Short mmCIF file of C-alpha atoms in Angstrom, two decimals:
data_model
loop_
_atom_site.label_atom_id
_atom_site.label_comp_id
_atom_site.label_asym_id
_atom_site.label_seq_id
_atom_site.Cartn_x
_atom_site.Cartn_y
_atom_site.Cartn_z
CA MET A 1 0.00 0.00 0.00
CA LYS A 2 2.91 2.35 0.69
CA GLU A 3 4.15 1.84 -2.86
CA GLN A 4 0.77 2.88 -4.31
CA GLN A 5 0.58 5.88 -1.96
CA ASP A 6 4.08 7.02 -3.02
CA ALA A 7 3.16 6.67 -6.70
CA ILE A 8 -0.03 8.68 -6.39
CA ASN A 9 1.69 11.33 -4.26
CA ALA A 10 4.23 11.83 -7.08
CA ILE A 11 1.39 12.28 -9.57
CA VAL A 12 -0.37 14.77 -7.30
CA ALA A 13 2.86 16.76 -6.86
CA ARG A 14 3.27 16.93 -10.64
CA VAL A 15 -0.31 18.05 -11.18
CA LYS A 16 -0.03 20.69 -8.47
CA SER A 17 3.23 21.98 -9.99
CA GLU A 18 1.28 22.53 -13.22
CA GLY A 19 -1.24 24.78 -11.47
CA LEU A 20 -4.06 22.51 -10.31
CA ASP A 21 -4.08 22.97 -6.56
CA GLN A 22 -7.37 21.32 -5.61
CA VAL A 23 -6.13 17.74 -5.93
CA THR A 24 -6.30 15.06 -3.24
CA ALA A 25 -4.67 11.63 -3.28
CA ILE A 26 -6.69 8.75 -1.86
CA VAL A 27 -5.48 5.15 -1.61
CA LYS A 28 -7.96 2.68 -0.09
CA VAL A 29 -8.40 -1.04 0.21
CA GLY A 30 -11.82 -2.44 -0.61
CA ASN A 31 -14.34 -2.85 -3.40
CA SER A 32 -13.16 -0.22 -5.91
CA ARG A 33 -16.55 0.04 -7.58
CA GLU A 34 -18.43 0.75 -4.38
CA GLU A 35 -15.70 2.97 -2.96
CA LEU A 36 -15.66 5.17 -6.07
CA ALA A 37 -19.40 5.17 -6.71
CA ARG A 38 -20.48 5.99 -3.18
CA ASN A 39 -18.14 6.08 -0.18
CA ILE A 40 -15.27 8.30 -1.33
CA GLN A 41 -17.66 10.71 -3.05
CA GLN A 42 -19.59 11.29 0.14
CA GLU A 43 -16.54 11.46 2.42
CA GLU A 44 -14.58 13.86 0.20
CA LYS A 45 -17.52 15.75 -1.38
CA ILE A 46 -16.33 14.84 -4.88
CA ASP A 47 -18.32 16.28 -7.78
CA LEU A 48 -16.51 14.72 -10.77
CA ILE A 49 -14.80 11.37 -11.37
CA TYR A 50 -12.50 10.62 -14.32
CA ILE A 51 -12.27 6.92 -15.09
CA GLY A 52 -10.75 4.83 -17.87
CA ALA A 53 -13.14 2.92 -20.10
CA THR A 54 -11.18 -0.19 -20.96
CA GLY A 55 -10.37 -3.43 -19.22
CA VAL A 56 -7.17 -5.42 -19.22
CA ASN A 57 -7.75 -7.53 -22.35
CA ARG A 58 -8.74 -6.88 -25.95
CA VAL A 59 -12.26 -8.24 -25.58
CA ALA A 60 -12.91 -6.07 -22.54
CA GLN A 61 -11.54 -3.04 -24.40
CA MET A 62 -14.45 -3.24 -26.85
CA PHE A 63 -16.87 -2.34 -24.06
CA LEU A 64 -16.86 -0.22 -20.99
CA GLY A 65 -15.31 -2.27 -18.21
CA SER A 66 -17.54 -3.55 -15.44
CA ASN A 67 -16.06 -1.03 -12.98
CA SER A 68 -16.69 1.88 -15.36
CA THR A 69 -20.24 0.74 -16.04
CA TYR A 70 -21.01 0.28 -12.35
CA ILE A 71 -19.63 3.70 -11.45
CA LEU A 72 -21.54 5.37 -14.31
CA GLU A 73 -24.79 3.78 -13.21
CA ASN A 74 -24.38 4.22 -9.44
CA SER A 75 -22.30 7.35 -8.98
CA LEU A 76 -23.59 10.23 -6.92
CA ALA A 77 -21.27 12.58 -8.86
CA ASP A 78 -20.75 13.30 -12.52
CA VAL A 79 -18.51 10.78 -14.31
CA MET A 80 -16.24 11.38 -17.30
CA VAL A 81 -15.15 8.19 -19.05
CA VAL A 82 -11.84 8.41 -20.88
CA ARG A 83 -11.06 6.07 -23.78
#
């Protein structure tokens, strides 16, 4: 978990150095779909989620991944899917 936290902290530092100062890094253990669609949004008052659209294999890349679909359908915030 420390490795993931260090990686995301480096990304946040880079984004902040480019002028976006309202960025927060969150690393959690749990069901990613439920955490993103409900829990983190409520805890952090998030109003927009960016999420990738593709899965890990070529077949999954033809469709929105199950995580993306779940978050789109159950999110309390706006969701932008990136392909």
